[in-house]
GROMACS .gro file of C-alpha atoms in nm:
model
   99
    1UNK     CA    1   1.286   0.441  -3.751
    2UNK     CA    2   1.033   0.160  -3.772
    3UNK     CA    3   0.963   0.177  -3.401
    4UNK     CA    4   0.842   0.535  -3.442
    5UNK     CA    5   0.569   0.408  -3.678
    6UNK     CA    6   0.415   0.174  -3.416
    7UNK     CA    7   0.126   0.407  -3.346
    8UNK     CA    8  -0.212   0.269  -3.239
    9UNK     CA    9  -0.462   0.325  -3.524
   10UNK     CA   10  -0.691   0.544  -3.307
   11UNK     CA   11  -0.390   0.766  -3.212
   12UNK     CA   12  -0.274   0.841  -3.567
   13UNK     CA   13  -0.250   1.202  -3.684
   14UNK     CA   14  -0.298   1.255  -4.056
   15UNK     CA   15   0.019   1.339  -4.238
   16UNK     CA   16  -0.083   1.340  -4.599
   17UNK     CA   17  -0.348   1.428  -4.855
   18UNK     CA   18  -0.624   1.187  -4.977
   19UNK     CA   19  -0.479   0.936  -5.220
   20UNK     CA   20  -0.115   0.982  -5.110
   21UNK     CA   21   0.106   0.690  -5.204
   22UNK     CA   22   0.323   0.504  -4.954
   23UNK     CA   23   0.635   0.638  -5.132
   24UNK     CA   24   0.511   1.001  -5.117
   25UNK     CA   25   0.417   0.961  -4.752
   26UNK     CA   26   0.758   0.823  -4.653
   27UNK     CA   27   0.938   1.090  -4.854
   28UNK     CA   28   0.749   1.345  -4.645
   29UNK     CA   29   0.895   1.188  -4.330
   30UNK     CA   30   0.569   1.016  -4.234
   31UNK     CA   31   0.465   0.657  -4.172
   32UNK     CA   32   0.234   0.460  -4.400
   33UNK     CA   33   0.013   0.160  -4.320
   34UNK     CA   34  -0.305   0.076  -4.512
   35UNK     CA   35  -0.391  -0.221  -4.288
   36UNK     CA   36  -0.671  -0.052  -4.089
   37UNK     CA   37  -0.961   0.108  -4.274
   38UNK     CA   38  -1.120   0.430  -4.144
   39UNK     CA   39  -0.801   0.578  -3.996
   40UNK     CA   40  -0.521   0.780  -4.155
   41UNK     CA   41  -0.291   0.558  -4.360
   42UNK     CA   42  -0.026   0.828  -4.383
   43UNK     CA   43   0.041   0.946  -4.030
   44UNK     CA   44   0.286   1.133  -3.813
   45UNK     CA   45   0.556   0.918  -3.645
   46UNK     CA   46   0.603   0.911  -3.267
   47UNK     CA   47   0.857   1.150  -3.130
   48UNK     CA   48   1.202   1.001  -3.062
   49UNK     CA   49   1.280   0.954  -2.694
   50UNK     CA   50   1.596   1.121  -2.581
   51UNK     CA   51   1.766   1.062  -2.250
   52UNK     CA   52   2.107   1.133  -2.099
   53UNK     CA   53   2.318   0.846  -1.967
   54UNK     CA   54   2.661   0.804  -1.817
   55UNK     CA   55   2.896   0.648  -2.076
   56UNK     CA   56   3.025   0.305  -1.982
   57UNK     CA   57   3.329   0.324  -2.206
   58UNK     CA   58   3.601   0.517  -2.017
   59UNK     CA   59   3.740   0.642  -2.356
   60UNK     CA   60   3.409   0.826  -2.414
   61UNK     CA   61   3.443   1.033  -2.096
   62UNK     CA   62   3.460   1.411  -2.151
   63UNK     CA   63   3.588   1.604  -1.848
   64UNK     CA   64   3.316   1.797  -1.661
   65UNK     CA   65   3.509   1.882  -1.348
   66UNK     CA   66   3.842   1.989  -1.206
   67UNK     CA   67   4.118   1.812  -1.005
   68UNK     CA   68   3.984   1.721  -0.663
   69UNK     CA   69   3.614   1.765  -0.743
   70UNK     CA   70   3.391   1.566  -0.511
   71UNK     CA   71   3.113   1.335  -0.626
   72UNK     CA   72   2.858   1.578  -0.481
   73UNK     CA   73   3.003   1.879  -0.663
   74UNK     CA   74   3.016   1.683  -0.986
   75UNK     CA   75   2.657   1.559  -0.965
   76UNK     CA   76   2.536   1.914  -0.882
   77UNK     CA   77   2.672   2.007  -1.227
   78UNK     CA   78   2.454   1.732  -1.377
   79UNK     CA   79   2.756   1.515  -1.457
   80UNK     CA   80   2.857   1.157  -1.382
   81UNK     CA   81   3.114   1.061  -1.119
   82UNK     CA   82   3.314   0.744  -1.108
   83UNK     CA   83   3.646   0.755  -0.919
   84UNK     CA   84   3.821   0.488  -1.125
   85UNK     CA   85   4.018   0.400  -1.325
   86UNK     CA   86   4.316   0.627  -1.294
   87UNK     CA   87   4.417   0.842  -1.592
   88UNK     CA   88   4.066   0.931  -1.710
   89UNK     CA   89   3.820   1.199  -1.595
   90UNK     CA   90   3.632   1.098  -1.282
   91UNK     CA   91   3.370   1.372  -1.331
   92UNK     CA   92   3.238   1.354  -1.687
   93UNK     CA   93   2.948   1.465  -1.903
   94UNK     CA   94   2.643   1.250  -1.972
   95UNK     CA   95   2.584   1.136  -2.328
   96UNK     CA   96   2.257   1.192  -2.513
   97UNK     CA   97   2.097   0.871  -2.637
   98UNK     CA   98   1.812   0.859  -2.883
   99UNK     CA   99   1.575   0.564  -2.854
   0.00000   0.00000   0.00000
C-alpha cells in the first residue's frame, strides 16, 4: 500500500542493488522513490499495523460464548460483549483489521 512507503528518507532500509529500476524494486515488494539523493531509493516498506476491533455490523458477529455468559466472562476470553439486539451472539470474536 502507498501508505507503507511513506518512510522518512533517513529511516529507509536498502531493499535493492545499485542501479535497480523502479519496476524491479516494486516487483521485489519494495518501495521506490528517487526524490532524495544520498539515501536508498529502493527501500523496505513500513510494517502493516494490525489491530483487533469489535465488529459494528451485527451480521459479522461470530459467537465466542455460551447462553447466559456475562460481560465479564466474555471479556476475559478476549471477546466483545453487547447485549443487543436479540437473535445474534452477544459475546463475539474481535475482527482483525489491517491499517
